[in-house]
PDB file of C-alpha atoms in Angstrom:
ATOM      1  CA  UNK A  81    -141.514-156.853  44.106  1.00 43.00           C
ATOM      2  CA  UNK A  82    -145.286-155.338  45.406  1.00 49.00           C
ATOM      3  CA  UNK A  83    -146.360-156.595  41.961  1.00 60.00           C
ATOM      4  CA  UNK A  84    -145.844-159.950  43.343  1.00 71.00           C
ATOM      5  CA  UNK A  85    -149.377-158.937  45.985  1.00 81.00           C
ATOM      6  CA  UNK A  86    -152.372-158.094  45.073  1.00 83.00           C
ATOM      7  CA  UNK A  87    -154.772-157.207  48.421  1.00 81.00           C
ATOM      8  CA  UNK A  88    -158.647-157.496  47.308  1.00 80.00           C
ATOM      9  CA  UNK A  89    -161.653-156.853  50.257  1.00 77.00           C
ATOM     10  CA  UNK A  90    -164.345-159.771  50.943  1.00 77.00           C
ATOM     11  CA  UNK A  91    -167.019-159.978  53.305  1.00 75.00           C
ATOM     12  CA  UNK A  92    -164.866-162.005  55.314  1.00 76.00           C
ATOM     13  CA  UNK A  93    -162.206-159.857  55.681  1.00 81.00           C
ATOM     14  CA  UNK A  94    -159.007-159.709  53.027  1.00 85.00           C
ATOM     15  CA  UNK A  95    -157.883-161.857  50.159  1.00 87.00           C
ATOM     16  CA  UNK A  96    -154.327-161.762  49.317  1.00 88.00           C
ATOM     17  CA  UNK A  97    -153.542-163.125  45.700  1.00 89.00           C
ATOM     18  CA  UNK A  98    -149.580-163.628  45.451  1.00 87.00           C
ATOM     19  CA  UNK A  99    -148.415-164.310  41.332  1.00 81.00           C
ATOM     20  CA  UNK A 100    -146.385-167.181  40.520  1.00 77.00           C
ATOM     21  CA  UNK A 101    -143.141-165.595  39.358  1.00 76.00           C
ATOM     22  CA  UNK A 102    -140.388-166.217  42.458  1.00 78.00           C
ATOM     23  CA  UNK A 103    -139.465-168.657  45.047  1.00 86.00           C
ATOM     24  CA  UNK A 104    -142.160-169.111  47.467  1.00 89.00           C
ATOM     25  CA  UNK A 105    -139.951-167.566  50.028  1.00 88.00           C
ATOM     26  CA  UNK A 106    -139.422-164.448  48.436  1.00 88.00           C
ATOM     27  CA  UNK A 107    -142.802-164.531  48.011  1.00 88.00           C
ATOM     28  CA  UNK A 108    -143.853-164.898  51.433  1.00 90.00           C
ATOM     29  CA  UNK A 109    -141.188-162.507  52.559  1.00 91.00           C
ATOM     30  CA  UNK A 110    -142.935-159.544  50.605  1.00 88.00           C
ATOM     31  CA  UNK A 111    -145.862-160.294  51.825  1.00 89.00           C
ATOM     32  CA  UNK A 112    -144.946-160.118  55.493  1.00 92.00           C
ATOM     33  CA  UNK A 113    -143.035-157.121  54.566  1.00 90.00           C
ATOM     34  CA  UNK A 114    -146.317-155.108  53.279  1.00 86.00           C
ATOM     35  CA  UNK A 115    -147.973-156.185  56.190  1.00 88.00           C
ATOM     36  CA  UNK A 116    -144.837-154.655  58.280  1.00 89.00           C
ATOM     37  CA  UNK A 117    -145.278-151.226  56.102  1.00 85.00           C
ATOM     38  CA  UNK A 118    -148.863-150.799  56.927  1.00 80.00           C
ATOM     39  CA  UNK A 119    -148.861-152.621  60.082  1.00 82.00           C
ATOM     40  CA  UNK A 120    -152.350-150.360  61.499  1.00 77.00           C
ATOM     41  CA  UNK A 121    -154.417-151.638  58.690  1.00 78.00           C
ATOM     42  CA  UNK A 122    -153.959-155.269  58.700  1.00 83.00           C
ATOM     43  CA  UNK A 123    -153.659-155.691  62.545  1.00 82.00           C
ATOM     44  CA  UNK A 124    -157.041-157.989  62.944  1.00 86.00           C
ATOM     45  CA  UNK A 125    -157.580-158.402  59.945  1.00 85.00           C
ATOM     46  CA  UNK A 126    -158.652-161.836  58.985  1.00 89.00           C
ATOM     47  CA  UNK A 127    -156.805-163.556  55.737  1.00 90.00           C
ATOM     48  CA  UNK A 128    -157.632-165.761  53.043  1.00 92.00           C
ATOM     49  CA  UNK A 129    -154.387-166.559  50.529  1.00 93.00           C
ATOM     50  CA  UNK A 130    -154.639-167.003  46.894  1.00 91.00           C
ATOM     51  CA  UNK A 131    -151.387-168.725  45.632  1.00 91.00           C
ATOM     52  CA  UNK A 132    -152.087-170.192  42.187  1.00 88.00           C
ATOM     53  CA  UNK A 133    -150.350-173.364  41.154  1.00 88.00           C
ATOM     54  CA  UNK A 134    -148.150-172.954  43.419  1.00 89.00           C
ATOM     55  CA  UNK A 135    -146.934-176.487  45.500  1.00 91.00           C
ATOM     56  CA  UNK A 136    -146.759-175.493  48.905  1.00 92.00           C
ATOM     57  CA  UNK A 137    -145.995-177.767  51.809  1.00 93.00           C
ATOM     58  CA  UNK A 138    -147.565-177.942  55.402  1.00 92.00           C
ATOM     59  CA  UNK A 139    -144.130-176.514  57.344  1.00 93.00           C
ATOM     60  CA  UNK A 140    -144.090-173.320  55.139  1.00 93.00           C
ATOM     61  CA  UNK A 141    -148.016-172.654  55.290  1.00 93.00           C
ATOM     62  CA  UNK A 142    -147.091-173.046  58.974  1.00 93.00           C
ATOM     63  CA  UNK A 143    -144.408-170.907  59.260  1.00 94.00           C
ATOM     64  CA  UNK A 144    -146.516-168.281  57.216  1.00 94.00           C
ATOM     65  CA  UNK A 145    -149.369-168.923  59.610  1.00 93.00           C
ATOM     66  CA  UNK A 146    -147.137-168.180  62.204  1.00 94.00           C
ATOM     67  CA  UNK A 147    -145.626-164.945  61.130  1.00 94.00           C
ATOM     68  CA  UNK A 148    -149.173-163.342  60.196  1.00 93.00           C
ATOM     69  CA  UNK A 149    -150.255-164.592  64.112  1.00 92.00           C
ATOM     70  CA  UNK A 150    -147.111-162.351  65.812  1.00 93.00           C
ATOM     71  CA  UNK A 151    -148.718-159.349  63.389  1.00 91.00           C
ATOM     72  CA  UNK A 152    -151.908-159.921  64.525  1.00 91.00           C
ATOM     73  CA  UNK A 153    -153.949-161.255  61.502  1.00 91.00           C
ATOM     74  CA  UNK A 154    -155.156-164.454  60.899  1.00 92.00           C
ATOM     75  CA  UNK A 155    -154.910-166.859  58.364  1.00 93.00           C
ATOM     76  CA  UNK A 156    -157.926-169.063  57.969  1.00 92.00           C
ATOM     77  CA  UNK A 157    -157.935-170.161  54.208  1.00 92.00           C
ATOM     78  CA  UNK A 158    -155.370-170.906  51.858  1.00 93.00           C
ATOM     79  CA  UNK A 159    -156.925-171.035  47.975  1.00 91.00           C
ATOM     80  CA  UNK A 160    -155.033-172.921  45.807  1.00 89.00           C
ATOM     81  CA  UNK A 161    -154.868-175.250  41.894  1.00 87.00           C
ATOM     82  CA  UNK A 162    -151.755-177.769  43.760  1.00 88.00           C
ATOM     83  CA  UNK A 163    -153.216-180.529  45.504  1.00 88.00           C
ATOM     84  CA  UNK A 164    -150.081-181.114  47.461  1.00 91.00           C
ATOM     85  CA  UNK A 165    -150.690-177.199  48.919  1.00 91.00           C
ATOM     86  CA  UNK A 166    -154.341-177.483  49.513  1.00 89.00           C
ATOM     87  CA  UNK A 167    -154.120-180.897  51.449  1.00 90.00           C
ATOM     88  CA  UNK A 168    -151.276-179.135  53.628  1.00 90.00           C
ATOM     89  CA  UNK A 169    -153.330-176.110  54.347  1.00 90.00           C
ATOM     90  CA  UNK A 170    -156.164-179.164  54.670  1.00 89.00           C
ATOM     91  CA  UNK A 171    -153.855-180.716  57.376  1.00 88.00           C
ATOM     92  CA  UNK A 172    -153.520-177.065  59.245  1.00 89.00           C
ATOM     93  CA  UNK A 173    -157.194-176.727  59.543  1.00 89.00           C
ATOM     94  CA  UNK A 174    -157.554-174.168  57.325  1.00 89.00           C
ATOM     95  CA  UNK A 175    -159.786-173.153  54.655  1.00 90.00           C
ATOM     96  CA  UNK A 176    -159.788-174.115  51.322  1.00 88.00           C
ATOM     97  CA  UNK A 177    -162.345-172.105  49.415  1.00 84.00           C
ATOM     98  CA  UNK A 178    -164.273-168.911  49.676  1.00 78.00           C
ATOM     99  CA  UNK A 179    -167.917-169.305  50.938  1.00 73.00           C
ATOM    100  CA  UNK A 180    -169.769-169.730  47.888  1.00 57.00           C
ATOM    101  CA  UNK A 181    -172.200-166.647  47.910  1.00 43.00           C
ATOM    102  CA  UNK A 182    -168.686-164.674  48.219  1.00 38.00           C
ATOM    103  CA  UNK A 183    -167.379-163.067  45.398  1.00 39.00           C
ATOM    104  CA  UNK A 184    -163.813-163.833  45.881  1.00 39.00           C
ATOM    105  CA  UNK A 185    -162.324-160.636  44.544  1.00 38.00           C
ATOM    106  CA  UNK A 186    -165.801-158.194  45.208  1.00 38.00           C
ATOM    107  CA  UNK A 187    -164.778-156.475  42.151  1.00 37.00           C
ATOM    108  CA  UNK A 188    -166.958-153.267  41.251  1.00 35.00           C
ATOM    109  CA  UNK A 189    -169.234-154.197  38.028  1.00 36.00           C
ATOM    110  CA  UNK A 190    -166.873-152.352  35.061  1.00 33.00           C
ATOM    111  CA  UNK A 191    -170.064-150.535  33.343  1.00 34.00           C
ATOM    112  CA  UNK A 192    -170.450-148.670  36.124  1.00 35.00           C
ATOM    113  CA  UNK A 193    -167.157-147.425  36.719  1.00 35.00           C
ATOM    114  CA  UNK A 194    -164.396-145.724  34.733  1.00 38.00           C
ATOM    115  CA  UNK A 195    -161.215-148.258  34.378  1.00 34.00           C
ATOM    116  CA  UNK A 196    -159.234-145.682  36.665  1.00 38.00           C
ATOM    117  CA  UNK A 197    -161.715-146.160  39.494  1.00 41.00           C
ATOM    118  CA  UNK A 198    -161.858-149.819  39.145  1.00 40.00           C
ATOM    119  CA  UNK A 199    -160.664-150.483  43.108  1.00 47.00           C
ATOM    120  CA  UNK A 200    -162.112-152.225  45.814  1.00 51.00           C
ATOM    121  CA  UNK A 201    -165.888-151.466  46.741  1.00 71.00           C
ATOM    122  CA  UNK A 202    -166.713-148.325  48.823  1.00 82.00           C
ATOM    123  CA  UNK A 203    -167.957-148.086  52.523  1.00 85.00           C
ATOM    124  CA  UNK A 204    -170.211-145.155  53.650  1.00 87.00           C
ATOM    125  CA  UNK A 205    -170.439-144.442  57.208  1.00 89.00           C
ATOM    126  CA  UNK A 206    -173.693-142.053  57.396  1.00 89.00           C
ATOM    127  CA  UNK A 207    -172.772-140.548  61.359  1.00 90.00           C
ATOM    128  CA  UNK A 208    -169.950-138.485  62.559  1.00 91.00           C
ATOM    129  CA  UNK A 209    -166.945-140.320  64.115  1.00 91.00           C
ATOM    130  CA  UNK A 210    -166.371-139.791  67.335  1.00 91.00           C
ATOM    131  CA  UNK A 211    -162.793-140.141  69.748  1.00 89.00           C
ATOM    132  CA  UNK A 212    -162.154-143.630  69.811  1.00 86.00           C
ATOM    133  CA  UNK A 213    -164.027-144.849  66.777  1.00 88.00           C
ATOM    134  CA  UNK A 214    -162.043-146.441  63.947  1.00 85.00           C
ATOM    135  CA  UNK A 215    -162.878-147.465  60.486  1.00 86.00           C
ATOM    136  CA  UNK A 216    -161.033-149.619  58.430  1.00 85.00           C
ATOM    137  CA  UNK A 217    -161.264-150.592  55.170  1.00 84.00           C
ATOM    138  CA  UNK A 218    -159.614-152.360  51.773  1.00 81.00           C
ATOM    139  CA  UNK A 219    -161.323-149.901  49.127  1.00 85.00           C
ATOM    140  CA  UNK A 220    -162.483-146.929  49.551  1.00 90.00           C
ATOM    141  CA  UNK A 221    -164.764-144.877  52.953  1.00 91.00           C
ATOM    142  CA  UNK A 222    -167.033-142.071  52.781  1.00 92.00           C
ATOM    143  CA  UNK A 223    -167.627-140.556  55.518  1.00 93.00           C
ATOM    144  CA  UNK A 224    -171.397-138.333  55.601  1.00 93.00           C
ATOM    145  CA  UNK A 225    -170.555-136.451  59.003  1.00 93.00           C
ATOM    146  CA  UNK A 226    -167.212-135.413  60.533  1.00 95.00           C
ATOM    147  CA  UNK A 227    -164.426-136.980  61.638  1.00 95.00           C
ATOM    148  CA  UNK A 228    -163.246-135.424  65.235  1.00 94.00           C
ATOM    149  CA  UNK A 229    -159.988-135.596  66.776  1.00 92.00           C
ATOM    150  CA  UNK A 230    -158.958-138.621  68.481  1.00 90.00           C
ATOM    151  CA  UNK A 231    -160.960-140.869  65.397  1.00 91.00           C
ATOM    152  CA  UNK A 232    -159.261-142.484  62.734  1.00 90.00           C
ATOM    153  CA  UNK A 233    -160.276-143.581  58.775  1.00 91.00           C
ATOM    154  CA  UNK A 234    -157.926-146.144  57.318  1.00 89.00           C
ATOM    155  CA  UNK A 235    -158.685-146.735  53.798  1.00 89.00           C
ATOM    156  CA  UNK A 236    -156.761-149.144  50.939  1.00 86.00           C
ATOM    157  CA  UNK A 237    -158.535-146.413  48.313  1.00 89.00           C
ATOM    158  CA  UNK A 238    -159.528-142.952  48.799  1.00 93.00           C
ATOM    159  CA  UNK A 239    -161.071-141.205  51.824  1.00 95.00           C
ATOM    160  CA  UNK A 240    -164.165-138.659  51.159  1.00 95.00           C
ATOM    161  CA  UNK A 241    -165.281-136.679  54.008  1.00 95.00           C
ATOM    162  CA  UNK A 242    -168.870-134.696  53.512  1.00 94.00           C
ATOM    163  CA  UNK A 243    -167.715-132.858  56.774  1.00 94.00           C
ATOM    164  CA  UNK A 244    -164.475-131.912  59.011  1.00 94.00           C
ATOM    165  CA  UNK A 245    -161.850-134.035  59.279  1.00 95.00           C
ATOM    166  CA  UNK A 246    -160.129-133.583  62.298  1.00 92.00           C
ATOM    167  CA  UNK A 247    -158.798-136.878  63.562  1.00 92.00           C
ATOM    168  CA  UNK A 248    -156.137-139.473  61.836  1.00 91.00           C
ATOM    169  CA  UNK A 249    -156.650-140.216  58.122  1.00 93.00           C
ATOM    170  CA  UNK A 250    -154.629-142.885  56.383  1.00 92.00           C
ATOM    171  CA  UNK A 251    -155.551-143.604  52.412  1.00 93.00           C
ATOM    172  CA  UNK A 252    -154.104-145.855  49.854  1.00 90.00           C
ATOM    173  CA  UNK A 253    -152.784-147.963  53.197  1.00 85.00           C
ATOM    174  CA  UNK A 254    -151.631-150.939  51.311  1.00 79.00           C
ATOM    175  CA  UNK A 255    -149.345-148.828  49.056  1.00 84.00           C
ATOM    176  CA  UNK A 256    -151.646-147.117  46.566  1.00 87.00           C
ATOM    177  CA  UNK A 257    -149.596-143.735  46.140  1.00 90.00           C
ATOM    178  CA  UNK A 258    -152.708-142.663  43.625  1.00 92.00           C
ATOM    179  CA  UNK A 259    -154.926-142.383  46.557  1.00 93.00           C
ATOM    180  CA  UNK A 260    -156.767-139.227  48.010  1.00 94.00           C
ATOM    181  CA  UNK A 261    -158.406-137.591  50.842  1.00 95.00           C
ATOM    182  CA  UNK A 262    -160.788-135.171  50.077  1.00 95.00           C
ATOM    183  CA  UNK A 263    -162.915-133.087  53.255  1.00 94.00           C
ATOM    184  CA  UNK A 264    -164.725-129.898  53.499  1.00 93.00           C
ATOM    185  CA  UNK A 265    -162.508-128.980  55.988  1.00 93.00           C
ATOM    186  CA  UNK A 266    -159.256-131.099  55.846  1.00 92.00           C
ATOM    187  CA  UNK A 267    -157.792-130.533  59.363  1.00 91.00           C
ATOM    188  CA  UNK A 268    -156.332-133.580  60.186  1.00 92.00           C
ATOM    189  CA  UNK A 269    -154.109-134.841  63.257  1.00 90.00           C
ATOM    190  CA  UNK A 270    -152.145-136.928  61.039  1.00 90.00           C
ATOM    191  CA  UNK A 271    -152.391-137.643  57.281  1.00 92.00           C
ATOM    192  CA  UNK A 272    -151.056-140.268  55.783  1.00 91.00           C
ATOM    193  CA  UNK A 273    -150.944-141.347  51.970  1.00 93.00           C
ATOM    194  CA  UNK A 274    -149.377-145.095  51.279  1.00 88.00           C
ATOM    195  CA  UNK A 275    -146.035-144.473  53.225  1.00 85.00           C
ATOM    196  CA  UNK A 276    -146.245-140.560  52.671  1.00 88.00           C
ATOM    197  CA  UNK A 277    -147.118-138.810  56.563  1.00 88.00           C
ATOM    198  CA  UNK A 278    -148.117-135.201  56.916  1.00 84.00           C
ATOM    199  CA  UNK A 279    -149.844-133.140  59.550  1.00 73.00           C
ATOM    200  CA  UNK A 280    -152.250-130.270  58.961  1.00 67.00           C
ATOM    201  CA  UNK A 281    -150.753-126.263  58.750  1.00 59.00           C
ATOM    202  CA  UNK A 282    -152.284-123.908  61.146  1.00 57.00           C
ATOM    203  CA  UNK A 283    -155.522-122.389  59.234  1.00 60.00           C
ATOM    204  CA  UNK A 284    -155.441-119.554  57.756  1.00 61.00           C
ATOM    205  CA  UNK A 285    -158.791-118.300  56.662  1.00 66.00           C
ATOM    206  CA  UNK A 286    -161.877-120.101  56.461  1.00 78.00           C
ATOM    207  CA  UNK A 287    -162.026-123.607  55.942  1.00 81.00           C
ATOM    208  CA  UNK A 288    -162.528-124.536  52.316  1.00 87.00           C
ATOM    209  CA  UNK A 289    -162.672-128.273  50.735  1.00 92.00           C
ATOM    210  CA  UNK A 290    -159.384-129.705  49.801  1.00 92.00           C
ATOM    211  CA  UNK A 291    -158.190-133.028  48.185  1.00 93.00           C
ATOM    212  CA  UNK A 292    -154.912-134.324  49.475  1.00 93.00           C
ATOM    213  CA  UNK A 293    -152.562-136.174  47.260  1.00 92.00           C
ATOM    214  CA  UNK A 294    -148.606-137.254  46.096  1.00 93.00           C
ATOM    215  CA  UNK A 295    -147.232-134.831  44.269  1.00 91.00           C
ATOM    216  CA  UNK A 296    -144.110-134.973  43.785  1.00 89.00           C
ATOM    217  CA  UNK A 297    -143.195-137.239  46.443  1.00 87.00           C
ATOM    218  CA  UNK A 298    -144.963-135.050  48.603  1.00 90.00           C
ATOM    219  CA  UNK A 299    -148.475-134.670  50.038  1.00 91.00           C
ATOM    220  CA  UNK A 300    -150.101-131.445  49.277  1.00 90.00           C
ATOM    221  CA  UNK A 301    -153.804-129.963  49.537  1.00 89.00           C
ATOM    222  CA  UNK A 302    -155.743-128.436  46.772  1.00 89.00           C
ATOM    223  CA  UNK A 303    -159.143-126.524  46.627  1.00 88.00           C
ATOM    224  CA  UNK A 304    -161.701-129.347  45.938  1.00 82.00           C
ATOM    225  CA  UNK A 305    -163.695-128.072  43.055  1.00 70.00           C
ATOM    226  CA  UNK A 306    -167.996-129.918  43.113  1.00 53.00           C
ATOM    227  CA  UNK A 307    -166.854-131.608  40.449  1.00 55.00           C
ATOM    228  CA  UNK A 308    -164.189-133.559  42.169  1.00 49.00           C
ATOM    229  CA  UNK A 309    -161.171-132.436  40.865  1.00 49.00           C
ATOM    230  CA  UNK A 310    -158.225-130.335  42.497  1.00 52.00           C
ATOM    231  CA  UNK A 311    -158.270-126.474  41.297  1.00 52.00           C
TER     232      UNK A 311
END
């Protein structure tokens, strides 16, 4: 059913694209769901919806607008081929197209990246995070500084730390199990990978860079070689 959601970052926040296979409540009913599994990453967020062809009336935009208020996002446009669901959304006050200097799916250009890698753009944060700073994001966050304790990196792609991570860490947060977290010194607080959770073992030795992963339904750390794979 997650095939049915596809979660894309814009400069104005997220844009959800939902297929047109299913009942539109099903449909919707996913969607709130994913937003229920990774409820830290969306909270705030701010929404546009991309639902095809499909005819969508003003009560069930509503109802949707509704449900996404009580999780604390917003739903300000509603992108749609159906007349009958763009004058509802229209009728809601919401938006019906992407500002038109905004790529609506931000995709990175495919000659510069290998097909595996093709995600959402990257953000790079060039200071350390301190306690109380948060950074959230739909592709992927690099991080040129630490990351202390009390700090937290929620990322849709991977996490790369040139530094220690020490606070909360949360990659592939809409459900992407391929995700990783890679640090020169990987001592998180928490870790989390899509709906995987794990916290840091006490050190033994000194710190060396590690890539976190899913293996094997599990998240586990490997020596991070220069060359960016796990040894």
């Amino acid at each position: 059913m997650s095939d049915l959601i596809a979660i894309k970052g814009i400069k104005e926040g997220l844009l959800v694209s939902v297929s047109d296979a299913g009942g539109w409540g099903d449909t919707s009913q996913v969607l709130l769901a994913r937003i229920d599994q990774t409820a830290d990453f969306f909270k705030g967020a701010k929404l546009a919806l991309a639902v095809g062809g499909r005819a969508i009336n003003a009560a069930d935009l509503g109802r949707l607008r509704d449900a996404l208020s009580d999780r604390g996002v917003s739903l300000w446009a509603v992108l749609s081929d159906s007349p009958l669901t763009t004058n509802a959304a229209q009728a809601l006050g919401l938006n019906v197209a992407l500002p038109a200097t905004t790529p609506q799916t931000r995709s990175v250009p495919e000659k510069e990246v290998d097909p595996e890698e093709a995600r959402d753009e990257a953000v790079l944060v060039r200071h350390t995070l301190r306690s109380g700073r948060s950074v959230r994001h739909a592709g992927h966050v690099i991080v040129i500084g630490d990351v202390n304790p009390g700090a937290e990196v929620v990322a849709g792609g991977d996490i790369v730390v040139w530094g220690r991570l020490r606070g909360v860490a949360q990659a592939g947060a809409s459900g992407d199990e391929n995700a990783v977290v890679c640090a020169l010194d990987l001592s998180p607080t928490q870790l989390r990978i899509a709906d995987r959770i794990a916290t840091s073992p006490a050190r033994k030795g000194d710190p060396k860079p590690e890539m976190a992963r899913i293996k094997n339904g599990q998240i586990t750390a490997e020596r991070w070689s220069p060359k960016g794979k796990a040894e």
